[in-house]
Short mmCIF file of N, CA and C in Angstrom, two decimals:
data_model
loop_
_atom_site.label_atom_id
_atom_site.label_comp_id
_atom_site.label_asym_id
_atom_site.label_seq_id
_atom_site.Cartn_x
_atom_site.Cartn_y
_atom_site.Cartn_z
N MET M 377 -27.42 -4.55 -25.06
CA MET M 377 -27.64 -4.71 -23.78
C MET M 377 -25.43 -4.80 -23.34
N LYS M 378 -25.16 -3.26 -22.49
CA LYS M 378 -23.97 -3.85 -22.62
C LYS M 378 -23.68 -4.58 -20.81
N LYS M 379 -22.96 -5.34 -20.85
CA LYS M 379 -22.71 -6.41 -19.22
C LYS M 379 -22.13 -5.43 -18.40
N GLN M 380 -22.35 -5.34 -17.33
CA GLN M 380 -21.68 -4.84 -16.41
C GLN M 380 -21.06 -5.98 -15.59
N LEU M 381 -20.16 -5.20 -14.67
CA LEU M 381 -18.85 -5.78 -13.81
C LEU M 381 -19.51 -5.79 -12.84
N THR M 382 -19.09 -7.58 -12.11
CA THR M 382 -19.56 -7.94 -11.06
C THR M 382 -18.50 -7.89 -10.02
N PHE M 383 -18.85 -7.65 -8.32
CA PHE M 383 -18.06 -7.34 -7.70
C PHE M 383 -16.36 -7.61 -7.49
N SER M 384 -16.82 -8.85 -7.71
CA SER M 384 -15.57 -9.34 -8.57
C SER M 384 -14.39 -9.45 -9.21
N GLN M 385 -14.86 -8.82 -10.22
CA GLN M 385 -14.34 -8.57 -11.70
C GLN M 385 -13.43 -7.03 -11.33
N TYR M 386 -14.70 -6.26 -10.93
CA TYR M 386 -14.27 -4.80 -10.50
C TYR M 386 -13.06 -5.22 -9.30
N ARG M 387 -12.42 -6.03 -8.56
CA ARG M 387 -11.75 -6.17 -7.12
C ARG M 387 -10.76 -6.66 -8.36
N LEU M 388 -10.50 -7.24 -8.91
CA LEU M 388 -9.56 -8.16 -9.60
C LEU M 388 -9.18 -7.33 -10.44
N ILE M 389 -9.53 -6.33 -11.09
CA ILE M 389 -9.19 -5.43 -11.67
C ILE M 389 -8.52 -4.44 -11.74
N ASP M 390 -9.20 -3.96 -10.02
CA ASP M 390 -8.47 -3.18 -9.31
C ASP M 390 -7.12 -3.51 -8.68
N LEU M 391 -6.96 -4.73 -8.29
CA LEU M 391 -5.98 -5.20 -7.72
C LEU M 391 -4.87 -5.41 -8.98
N ILE M 392 -5.02 -6.05 -9.74
CA ILE M 392 -4.00 -6.01 -10.86
C ILE M 392 -3.67 -4.46 -11.26
N ALA M 393 -4.88 -4.06 -11.49
CA ALA M 393 -4.00 -1.92 -11.35
C ALA M 393 -3.27 -1.53 -10.32
N PHE M 394 -3.36 -1.98 -9.30
CA PHE M 394 -2.51 -0.88 -8.16
C PHE M 394 -0.97 -2.00 -8.38
N ALA M 395 -0.92 -3.60 -8.30
CA ALA M 395 -0.02 -4.22 -8.93
C ALA M 395 1.17 -3.77 -9.95
N LEU M 396 -0.12 -3.51 -11.20
CA LEU M 396 0.83 -2.70 -12.30
C LEU M 396 1.44 -1.21 -12.23
N MET M 397 0.89 -0.47 -11.19
CA MET M 397 1.06 1.01 -10.98
C MET M 397 2.65 0.74 -10.18
N TYR M 398 2.42 -0.28 -8.69
CA TYR M 398 3.66 -0.61 -8.19
C TYR M 398 5.08 -0.91 -8.98
N ALA M 399 4.29 -2.25 -9.73
CA ALA M 399 5.75 -2.37 -10.40
C ALA M 399 6.29 -1.38 -11.45
N VAL M 400 5.72 -0.84 -12.08
CA VAL M 400 6.37 0.06 -12.81
C VAL M 400 6.74 1.27 -12.44
N PHE M 401 6.18 1.96 -11.32
CA PHE M 401 6.82 2.85 -10.94
C PHE M 401 8.49 2.43 -9.87
N GLU M 402 8.00 1.29 -8.71
CA GLU M 402 9.12 0.80 -7.88
C GLU M 402 10.42 1.01 -9.17
N TYR M 403 9.77 0.30 -9.98
CA TYR M 403 10.68 -0.16 -11.34
C TYR M 403 11.98 0.93 -11.59
N ILE M 404 11.17 2.28 -11.95
CA ILE M 404 11.52 3.29 -12.39
C ILE M 404 12.42 3.83 -11.02
N ILE M 405 11.75 3.83 -9.87
CA ILE M 405 12.81 4.27 -8.89
C ILE M 405 13.96 3.53 -8.52
N ILE M 406 14.07 2.55 -8.65
CA ILE M 406 15.10 1.81 -8.49
C ILE M 406 16.31 2.11 -9.38
N ARG M 407 15.93 2.13 -10.82
CA ARG M 407 16.76 1.83 -12.02
C ARG M 407 17.37 3.69 -11.63
N ALA M 408 16.50 4.18 -11.09
CA ALA M 408 17.34 5.76 -10.79
C ALA M 408 18.21 5.64 -9.75
N ALA M 409 17.72 5.13 -8.89
CA ALA M 409 18.45 4.89 -7.52
C ALA M 409 19.75 4.39 -7.86
N MET M 410 20.28 3.09 -8.83
CA MET M 410 21.57 2.60 -9.68
C MET M 410 21.99 3.26 -10.24
N GLY M 411 21.75 4.64 -10.57
CA GLY M 411 22.54 5.22 -11.51
C GLY M 411 23.50 6.04 -10.84
N SER M 412 24.56 7.04 -11.31
CA SER M 412 25.65 7.59 -11.10
C SER M 412 25.06 8.89 -10.32
N LEU M 413 24.15 9.42 -10.02
CA LEU M 413 23.67 10.11 -9.14
C LEU M 413 23.36 9.83 -8.22
N PHE M 414 22.90 8.80 -7.58
CA PHE M 414 22.07 8.11 -6.35
C PHE M 414 22.69 7.04 -5.68
N ARG M 415 23.87 6.14 -6.82
CA ARG M 415 24.71 4.74 -6.61
C ARG M 415 25.32 5.01 -4.86
N ASP M 416 25.84 6.19 -4.22
CA ASP M 416 26.32 6.13 -3.16
C ASP M 416 25.51 6.40 -1.88
N GLN M 417 24.17 6.39 -2.29
CA GLN M 417 23.17 6.98 -1.35
C GLN M 417 23.00 5.67 -0.36
N VAL M 418 22.50 6.22 1.14
CA VAL M 418 22.15 4.98 2.19
C VAL M 418 21.02 4.79 2.08
N PHE M 419 20.03 5.91 1.90
CA PHE M 419 19.01 5.63 2.17
C PHE M 419 18.48 5.15 0.45
N THR M 420 16.45 4.68 1.00
CA THR M 420 16.45 3.65 -0.03
C THR M 420 15.00 4.33 -0.17
N VAL M 421 14.13 4.48 -1.43
CA VAL M 421 12.59 4.92 -1.12
C VAL M 421 11.99 3.96 -2.03
N SER M 422 10.64 3.34 -1.22
CA SER M 422 9.91 2.63 -1.66
C SER M 422 8.38 2.60 -1.87
N LEU M 423 7.37 2.62 -2.63
CA LEU M 423 5.94 2.99 -2.58
C LEU M 423 5.56 1.83 -2.34
N ALA M 424 6.05 0.42 -1.47
CA ALA M 424 5.19 -0.77 -0.70
C ALA M 424 4.63 -0.10 0.27
N GLY M 425 4.99 0.93 1.29
CA GLY M 425 4.04 1.20 2.29
C GLY M 425 2.61 1.78 2.02
N ALA M 426 2.33 2.61 0.82
CA ALA M 426 1.72 3.56 0.09
C ALA M 426 0.50 3.23 -0.20
N ILE M 427 1.42 1.83 -1.40
CA ILE M 427 0.36 0.78 -2.48
C ILE M 427 -0.04 -0.32 -1.08
N THR M 428 0.53 -0.80 -0.58
CA THR M 428 -0.21 -1.65 0.58
C THR M 428 -1.27 -0.97 1.35
N SER M 429 -0.88 0.03 1.55
CA SER M 429 -1.51 0.68 2.57
C SER M 429 -3.04 1.58 1.58
N ILE M 430 -2.80 1.49 0.76
CA ILE M 430 -4.17 2.15 -0.12
C ILE M 430 -4.75 0.26 -0.49
N VAL M 431 -4.49 -0.33 -0.55
CA VAL M 431 -4.96 -1.78 -1.35
C VAL M 431 -5.35 -2.07 0.16
N TYR M 432 -5.17 -1.68 1.28
CA TYR M 432 -5.88 -2.59 2.20
C TYR M 432 -7.05 -1.68 2.91
N MET M 433 -6.81 -0.35 2.36
CA MET M 433 -7.67 0.46 2.88
C MET M 433 -8.90 -0.02 1.62
N ARG M 434 -8.89 -0.34 0.28
CA ARG M 434 -9.73 -0.44 -0.37
C ARG M 434 -10.60 -1.62 -0.39
N TRP M 435 -9.39 -2.91 0.23
CA TRP M 435 -9.99 -4.65 -0.46
C TRP M 435 -9.49 -4.93 1.29
N GLY M 436 -9.25 -4.47 2.07
CA GLY M 436 -9.14 -5.60 3.37
C GLY M 436 -7.75 -6.03 2.92
N LEU M 437 -8.27 -7.26 3.64
CA LEU M 437 -6.72 -8.38 3.97
C LEU M 437 -6.23 -8.38 2.09
N TRP M 438 -6.92 -8.57 1.08
CA TRP M 438 -6.62 -8.83 -0.35
C TRP M 438 -5.11 -7.82 -0.44
N GLY M 439 -5.06 -6.72 0.62
CA GLY M 439 -3.93 -6.33 0.35
C GLY M 439 -2.38 -7.04 0.47
N GLY M 440 -2.71 -7.84 1.03
CA GLY M 440 -1.66 -8.80 1.78
C GLY M 440 -1.10 -9.25 0.44
N ILE M 441 -1.62 -9.63 -0.49
CA ILE M 441 -1.37 -9.93 -2.00
C ILE M 441 0.14 -8.51 -2.14
N HIS M 442 -0.32 -7.69 -2.52
CA HIS M 442 0.23 -6.45 -2.51
C HIS M 442 1.71 -6.36 -1.67
N ALA M 443 1.25 -6.76 -0.60
CA ALA M 443 2.58 -6.60 0.49
C ALA M 443 3.40 -7.57 0.26
N ALA M 444 2.69 -8.58 0.19
CA ALA M 444 4.06 -9.80 -0.53
C ALA M 444 4.70 -9.53 -2.08
N LEU M 445 3.85 -8.98 -3.11
CA LEU M 445 4.28 -8.99 -4.80
C LEU M 445 5.25 -7.41 -3.98
N THR M 446 5.39 -6.47 -3.55
CA THR M 446 6.10 -5.37 -3.20
C THR M 446 7.36 -6.06 -2.84
N GLY M 447 7.33 -6.95 -1.90
CA GLY M 447 8.48 -7.10 -1.35
C GLY M 447 9.63 -7.94 -2.77
N ALA M 448 8.68 -8.81 -3.11
CA ALA M 448 9.54 -9.98 -4.60
C ALA M 448 9.61 -8.88 -5.52
N LEU M 449 8.95 -7.73 -5.61
CA LEU M 449 9.61 -7.01 -6.99
C LEU M 449 10.61 -5.95 -6.37
N TYR M 450 10.76 -5.32 -5.23
CA TYR M 450 11.72 -5.32 -4.72
C TYR M 450 13.22 -5.73 -4.96
N CYS M 451 13.08 -6.78 -4.62
CA CYS M 451 14.02 -7.57 -4.42
C CYS M 451 14.63 -7.87 -6.20
N LEU M 452 13.73 -8.18 -6.80
CA LEU M 452 13.73 -8.85 -8.48
C LEU M 452 14.51 -7.82 -9.01
N TYR M 453 13.92 -6.37 -8.93
CA TYR M 453 14.45 -5.38 -9.27
C TYR M 453 15.40 -4.98 -9.06
N SER M 454 15.99 -5.18 -7.88
CA SER M 454 17.57 -4.56 -6.83
C SER M 454 18.32 -5.51 -7.20
N GLY M 455 18.35 -6.96 -7.66
CA GLY M 455 19.09 -8.39 -7.77
C GLY M 455 19.22 -8.74 -6.04
N GLY M 456 18.04 -8.85 -5.48
CA GLY M 456 17.85 -9.49 -4.47
C GLY M 456 18.71 -11.09 -4.70
N THR M 457 19.03 -11.25 -2.91
CA THR M 457 19.56 -13.12 -2.65
C THR M 457 18.45 -13.72 -2.72
N ALA M 458 18.11 -15.52 -2.50
CA ALA M 458 17.06 -15.73 -2.02
C ALA M 458 16.75 -15.50 -0.27
N THR M 459 17.88 -15.26 -0.16
CA THR M 459 17.43 -14.65 1.56
C THR M 459 16.70 -13.27 1.76
N GLN M 460 17.47 -12.49 0.85
CA GLN M 460 16.35 -11.43 0.71
C GLN M 460 15.05 -11.11 0.18
N PHE M 461 15.32 -12.35 -0.79
CA PHE M 461 13.56 -12.02 -0.63
C PHE M 461 12.60 -12.28 -0.03
N ALA M 462 12.88 -13.99 0.93
CA ALA M 462 12.29 -14.21 2.22
C ALA M 462 12.24 -13.56 3.02
N VAL M 463 13.35 -12.36 3.14
CA VAL M 463 12.80 -10.93 4.49
C VAL M 463 12.35 -10.34 3.57
N TYR M 464 12.26 -9.50 2.33
CA TYR M 464 11.44 -9.04 2.16
C TYR M 464 9.54 -9.55 2.13
N ILE M 465 9.39 -10.90 1.55
CA ILE M 465 7.64 -10.68 1.36
C ILE M 465 7.44 -11.23 2.88
N LEU M 466 8.08 -12.08 3.41
CA LEU M 466 7.91 -12.44 4.99
C LEU M 466 7.16 -11.14 5.57
N GLY M 467 8.53 -10.33 5.83
CA GLY M 467 8.34 -8.70 6.50
C GLY M 467 7.33 -8.32 6.37
N ASN M 468 7.20 -7.82 4.77
CA ASN M 468 6.11 -6.93 4.43
C ASN M 468 4.27 -7.79 4.82
N LEU M 469 4.55 -8.56 4.53
CA LEU M 469 3.48 -9.41 5.23
C LEU M 469 2.85 -9.40 6.65
N CYS M 470 4.12 -9.07 7.50
CA CYS M 470 3.87 -8.78 9.18
C CYS M 470 3.10 -7.75 9.17
N SER M 471 2.85 -6.46 8.37
CA SER M 471 2.03 -5.73 8.19
C SER M 471 0.24 -6.10 8.21
N LEU M 472 -0.24 -7.58 7.79
CA LEU M 472 -1.26 -7.48 7.97
C LEU M 472 -2.11 -7.49 9.50
N PRO M 473 -1.38 -7.75 10.61
CA PRO M 473 -2.08 -7.00 11.53
C PRO M 473 -3.11 -5.54 11.84
N ALA M 474 -2.23 -4.72 10.83
CA ALA M 474 -2.76 -3.36 10.55
C ALA M 474 -4.37 -3.89 9.63
N ALA M 475 -4.34 -4.31 8.65
CA ALA M 475 -5.44 -4.59 7.84
C ALA M 475 -6.78 -4.89 8.36
N LEU M 476 -6.19 -5.89 9.85
CA LEU M 476 -6.75 -6.47 10.65
C LEU M 476 -7.53 -5.47 11.37
N VAL M 477 -6.67 -4.68 12.19
CA VAL M 477 -6.72 -3.36 12.99
C VAL M 477 -8.27 -2.18 12.19
N LEU M 478 -7.47 -2.28 10.99
CA LEU M 478 -8.59 -1.24 9.97
C LEU M 478 -9.94 -1.98 10.02
N ARG M 479 -10.11 -3.25 9.59
CA ARG M 479 -11.44 -3.40 9.62
C ARG M 479 -12.12 -4.10 10.60
N ARG M 480 -11.70 -3.86 12.24
CA ARG M 480 -11.92 -4.09 13.49
C ARG M 480 -12.91 -2.18 13.65
N ILE M 481 -11.65 -1.31 13.58
CA ILE M 481 -12.25 -0.06 13.85
C ILE M 481 -13.08 0.32 12.19
N GLY M 482 -12.81 0.13 11.39
CA GLY M 482 -14.09 0.39 10.59
C GLY M 482 -13.16 1.34 9.48
N PRO M 483 -12.88 1.07 8.05
CA PRO M 483 -12.08 1.59 6.83
C PRO M 483 -12.43 3.36 7.16
N GLU M 484 -14.03 2.98 7.05
CA GLU M 484 -14.55 4.96 7.27
C GLU M 484 -14.06 5.72 8.16
N ARG M 485 -14.28 5.12 9.58
CA ARG M 485 -13.69 5.99 10.76
C ARG M 485 -12.23 6.37 10.26
N VAL M 486 -11.40 5.20 10.07
CA VAL M 486 -10.07 5.35 9.87
C VAL M 486 -9.35 6.37 8.94
N ARG M 487 -10.38 6.49 7.97
CA ARG M 487 -9.76 7.07 6.29
C ARG M 487 -10.90 8.66 6.80
N THR M 488 -11.73 8.82 7.65
CA THR M 488 -12.10 10.60 7.92
C THR M 488 -11.42 10.87 9.32
N GLY M 489 -10.71 9.79 9.61
CA GLY M 489 -10.15 10.51 11.28
C GLY M 489 -8.98 11.42 10.67
N TYR M 490 -8.76 12.92 11.37
CA TYR M 490 -7.77 13.68 11.68
C TYR M 490 -7.01 12.86 11.60
N TRP M 491 -6.33 12.12 12.56
CA TRP M 491 -5.39 11.20 12.61
C TRP M 491 -4.89 9.52 12.08
N SER M 492 -6.12 9.21 12.70
CA SER M 492 -6.03 7.85 11.86
C SER M 492 -5.80 8.08 10.69
N CYS M 493 -6.17 8.69 9.31
CA CYS M 493 -5.57 8.57 8.09
C CYS M 493 -4.51 8.39 7.87
N LEU M 494 -3.61 9.38 8.75
CA LEU M 494 -2.07 8.86 8.42
C LEU M 494 -1.66 8.13 9.30
N LEU M 495 -1.95 7.77 10.34
CA LEU M 495 -1.72 6.88 11.31
C LEU M 495 -1.78 5.20 10.97
N PHE M 496 -2.75 5.01 10.06
CA PHE M 496 -2.93 3.59 9.30
C PHE M 496 -1.78 3.22 8.85
N PRO M 497 -1.41 4.14 7.82
CA PRO M 497 -0.12 3.99 6.70
C PRO M 497 0.85 3.36 7.60
N LEU M 498 1.20 5.06 8.60
CA LEU M 498 2.67 4.79 9.75
C LEU M 498 2.55 3.48 9.88
N ALA M 499 1.62 2.88 10.12
CA ALA M 499 1.93 1.36 11.63
C ALA M 499 1.84 0.78 9.91
N VAL M 500 1.25 0.99 8.82
CA VAL M 500 1.78 -0.72 7.87
C VAL M 500 3.49 -0.30 7.24
N ILE M 501 3.55 0.47 7.11
CA ILE M 501 5.51 0.71 6.79
C ILE M 501 5.99 0.28 7.83
N LEU M 502 5.71 0.89 9.57
CA LEU M 502 6.78 0.35 10.42
C LEU M 502 6.47 -1.11 10.80
N LEU M 503 5.36 -1.29 10.26
CA LEU M 503 5.30 -3.72 10.37
C LEU M 503 5.54 -4.30 9.60
N MET M 504 5.93 -3.50 8.27
CA MET M 504 7.16 -3.90 7.63
C MET M 504 8.30 -3.95 7.59
N GLN M 505 8.51 -2.47 8.13
CA GLN M 505 10.19 -2.84 8.40
C GLN M 505 10.05 -3.09 9.68
N GLY M 506 9.71 -3.38 10.39
CA GLY M 506 10.24 -4.00 11.89
C GLY M 506 9.58 -5.69 11.24
N GLY M 507 8.69 -6.39 10.34
CA GLY M 507 8.34 -7.38 10.06
C GLY M 507 10.24 -7.76 9.10
N ARG M 508 10.59 -6.86 8.38
CA ARG M 508 11.66 -7.19 7.45
C ARG M 508 13.25 -7.74 9.09
N ALA M 509 13.16 -6.91 9.73
CA ALA M 509 13.81 -6.67 10.76
C ALA M 509 14.43 -8.10 11.45
N LEU M 510 12.40 -8.82 11.85
CA LEU M 510 12.79 -9.95 12.50
C LEU M 510 12.53 -11.15 11.71
N VAL M 511 12.31 -10.96 10.25
CA VAL M 511 12.48 -12.30 9.57
C VAL M 511 14.10 -12.36 9.36
N SER M 512 14.83 -10.85 9.11
CA SER M 512 16.59 -10.79 8.97
C SER M 512 16.72 -11.84 9.66
N LEU M 513 16.86 -11.45 11.50
CA LEU M 513 17.34 -11.95 12.92
C LEU M 513 16.98 -13.66 12.65
N ILE M 514 15.69 -13.83 12.27
CA ILE M 514 15.34 -15.17 12.10
C ILE M 514 16.28 -16.05 11.18
N LEU M 515 16.84 -15.27 10.25
CA LEU M 515 17.13 -15.88 9.19
C LEU M 515 18.71 -15.84 9.24
N GLY M 516 19.02 -15.78 10.87
CA GLY M 516 20.74 -15.55 11.14
C GLY M 516 20.98 -14.18 10.58
N GLY M 517 20.59 -13.28 10.19
CA GLY M 517 21.09 -12.13 9.90
C GLY M 517 21.72 -11.13 11.49
N PRO M 518 22.95 -10.17 11.21
CA PRO M 518 23.11 -9.85 12.32
C PRO M 518 22.44 -8.64 12.97
N ALA M 519 22.35 -9.01 14.52
CA ALA M 519 21.55 -8.05 15.15
C ALA M 519 21.52 -6.20 14.80
N ASP M 520 23.02 -6.36 14.44
CA ASP M 520 23.38 -4.58 14.74
C ASP M 520 22.95 -4.49 13.26
N GLY M 521 22.35 -4.89 12.23
CA GLY M 521 21.86 -4.71 11.34
C GLY M 521 19.99 -4.32 11.07
N VAL M 522 19.76 -4.56 11.92
CA VAL M 522 18.22 -4.41 12.87
C VAL M 522 17.76 -2.94 12.54
N LEU M 523 18.69 -1.85 13.15
CA LEU M 523 18.12 -0.55 12.76
C LEU M 523 18.35 -0.32 11.81
N GLY M 524 19.08 -0.67 10.43
CA GLY M 524 19.25 -0.26 9.08
C GLY M 524 17.69 -0.17 8.21
N PHE M 525 16.99 -1.60 8.51
CA PHE M 525 15.71 -1.95 8.03
C PHE M 525 15.39 -0.24 8.10
N PHE M 526 15.29 0.26 9.35
CA PHE M 526 14.53 1.26 9.62
C PHE M 526 14.90 2.89 9.10
N THR M 527 15.99 2.73 9.42
CA THR M 527 17.10 4.26 9.31
C THR M 527 17.37 4.15 7.30
N THR M 528 17.85 3.48 6.63
CA THR M 528 17.67 3.18 5.18
C THR M 528 16.59 4.34 4.25
N ASP M 529 15.45 3.43 5.25
CA ASP M 529 14.02 3.04 4.61
C ASP M 529 13.20 4.33 5.12
N ALA M 530 13.74 5.21 6.32
CA ALA M 530 12.74 6.18 6.43
C ALA M 530 12.34 7.24 5.45
N LEU M 531 13.03 7.76 4.45
CA LEU M 531 12.32 8.35 3.58
C LEU M 531 11.11 7.14 3.18
N SER M 532 11.13 6.29 2.54
CA SER M 532 9.77 5.39 2.78
C SER M 532 8.67 5.94 3.50
N ILE M 533 8.96 6.41 4.52
CA ILE M 533 7.65 6.65 5.52
C ILE M 533 7.31 7.78 5.06
N LEU M 534 8.02 8.95 4.80
CA LEU M 534 8.00 10.95 4.41
C LEU M 534 7.42 10.24 2.95
N PHE M 535 7.09 9.20 1.91
CA PHE M 535 6.75 9.55 0.64
C PHE M 535 5.57 8.80 0.99
N THR M 536 5.77 7.62 1.91
CA THR M 536 4.21 7.02 2.71
C THR M 536 2.87 7.74 2.67
N LEU M 537 3.18 8.12 3.68
CA LEU M 537 2.58 9.60 4.30
C LEU M 537 2.00 10.85 3.66
N VAL M 538 3.07 11.07 2.69
CA VAL M 538 2.65 12.47 1.35
C VAL M 538 1.51 11.58 0.53
N ILE M 539 1.77 10.63 -0.06
CA ILE M 539 1.03 9.33 -0.95
C ILE M 539 0.10 9.68 -0.05
N LEU M 540 -0.40 9.33 0.59
CA LEU M 540 -1.18 9.01 1.58
C LEU M 540 -2.36 10.04 1.79
N TRP M 541 -1.33 11.18 2.12
CA TRP M 541 -2.25 12.66 2.54
C TRP M 541 -2.62 13.14 1.07
N ILE M 542 -2.09 12.80 -0.48
CA ILE M 542 -2.82 13.24 -1.56
C ILE M 542 -3.57 12.14 -1.98
N ALA M 543 -3.56 10.94 -1.48
CA ALA M 543 -4.69 10.17 -1.90
C ALA M 543 -5.99 10.00 -1.05
N ARG M 544 -6.05 10.84 0.04
CA ARG M 544 -7.03 11.06 0.82
C ARG M 544 -7.61 11.77 0.12
N ARG M 545 -7.73 12.77 -0.34
CA ARG M 545 -8.20 14.02 -1.19
C ARG M 545 -8.51 13.50 -2.34
N LEU M 546 -8.65 12.30 -3.17
CA LEU M 546 -8.95 11.99 -4.28
C LEU M 546 -10.31 11.13 -4.31
N ASP M 547 -11.04 11.42 -4.64
CA ASP M 547 -12.43 10.85 -4.58
C ASP M 547 -12.70 9.64 -4.85
N GLY M 548 -12.38 8.29 -3.65
CA GLY M 548 -12.50 6.79 -3.71
C GLY M 548 -11.37 6.13 -3.91
N VAL M 549 -10.20 7.05 -3.57
CA VAL M 549 -8.65 6.13 -4.05
C VAL M 549 -8.61 5.85 -3.10
N TYR M 550 -8.89 6.38 -1.66
CA TYR M 550 -8.02 6.09 -0.30
C TYR M 550 -9.64 5.61 0.68
N GLU M 551 -10.49 4.74 0.25
CA GLU M 551 -11.74 4.65 0.59
C GLU M 551 -12.40 3.13 0.48
N ASP M 552 -12.27 2.28 1.09
CA ASP M 552 -13.31 0.92 1.06
C ASP M 552 -14.07 0.72 -0.08
N GLN M 553 -13.94 0.11 -0.88
CA GLN M 553 -14.18 -0.08 -2.35
C GLN M 553 -15.94 -0.51 -2.05
N LYS M 554 -16.24 -1.00 -1.26
CA LYS M 554 -17.89 -1.21 -1.36
C LYS M 554 -18.63 -0.09 -0.66
N HIS M 555 -18.24 0.58 0.19
CA HIS M 555 -18.67 1.68 0.64
C HIS M 555 -18.84 2.85 -0.35
N TYR M 556 -17.51 3.01 -1.66
CA TYR M 556 -17.15 3.83 -2.54
C TYR M 556 -18.68 3.84 -3.15
N LEU M 557 -18.56 2.21 -3.82
CA LEU M 557 -19.84 2.41 -5.08
C LEU M 557 -20.69 2.57 -4.38
N LEU M 558 -21.11 2.02 -3.10
CA LEU M 558 -22.60 2.31 -2.23
C LEU M 558 -22.87 3.80 -2.86
N ARG M 559 -22.07 4.59 -2.10
CA ARG M 559 -22.28 6.12 -2.26
C ARG M 559 -22.26 6.56 -3.52
N ILE M 560 -21.35 6.06 -4.54
CA ILE M 560 -21.42 6.46 -6.13
C ILE M 560 -23.04 6.40 -6.80
N GLN M 561 -23.69 5.13 -6.57
CA GLN M 561 -24.78 4.35 -6.89
C GLN M 561 -25.80 5.54 -6.06
N LYS M 562 -26.12 5.62 -4.85
CA LYS M 562 -26.71 6.53 -4.06
C LYS M 562 -26.92 7.47 -4.74
N GLU M 563 -25.52 8.16 -5.43
CA GLU M 563 -25.58 9.81 -5.90
C GLU M 563 -25.75 9.99 -6.96
N ASP M 564 -25.93 9.03 -7.81
CA ASP M 564 -26.20 8.37 -9.32
C ASP M 564 -27.90 8.49 -9.81
N LYS M 565 -28.62 8.24 -8.71
CA LYS M 565 -29.77 7.74 -8.54
C LYS M 565 -30.55 9.10 -8.81
N PRO M 566 -31.22 9.21 -9.39
CA PRO M 566 -32.53 10.45 -9.75
C PRO M 566 -33.12 10.43 -8.63
N HIS M 567 -33.38 11.36 -7.91
CA HIS M 567 -34.25 11.62 -6.64
C HIS M 567 -35.68 11.83 -7.09
N LEU M 568 -36.76 10.99 -6.89
CA LEU M 568 -38.01 11.17 -7.05
C LEU M 568 -38.78 12.23 -6.39
N GLN M 569 -39.59 12.73 -7.02
CA GLN M 569 -40.11 13.64 -5.98
C GLN M 569 -41.53 14.03 -6.28
#
């Protein structure tokens, strides 16, 4: 008899998988950005908003782990200072209110909504950027540098929206996992006649 995964085991595997995906792809993006072709660019691109939005949709507040992790890995890969680690980790955690709103409205309603499916990830990434700016100010960063958290990361907003637009079309990727597993189980049961 084969042993089935518990829901907790499934969640742990899924959370680890998304963390590993982020770690690998963000490393590739940052290494490419540090190459001679992109070195002098003022824009940055990150998958933090996209991955965190997907994990919030799948697991709710568990996505806070990924919000913090994305900030830490970004700084680690790009050679950040201790202050930058604090700014990116704490700043990314400022996206947690989006997960609370998601829970209140309902993940399925957000996922299937015409505009809400993209407004949610937009809120996540803007809260991350705003959180970084706020934490930077609190830690003594220059006030004129606040706008830079939004302008230099503008391409990340576009990438987040495109990735979520695609993920929404993939069965079960951008979906609350309890809902997804129940839906799949219901579809797999043979109908009695």
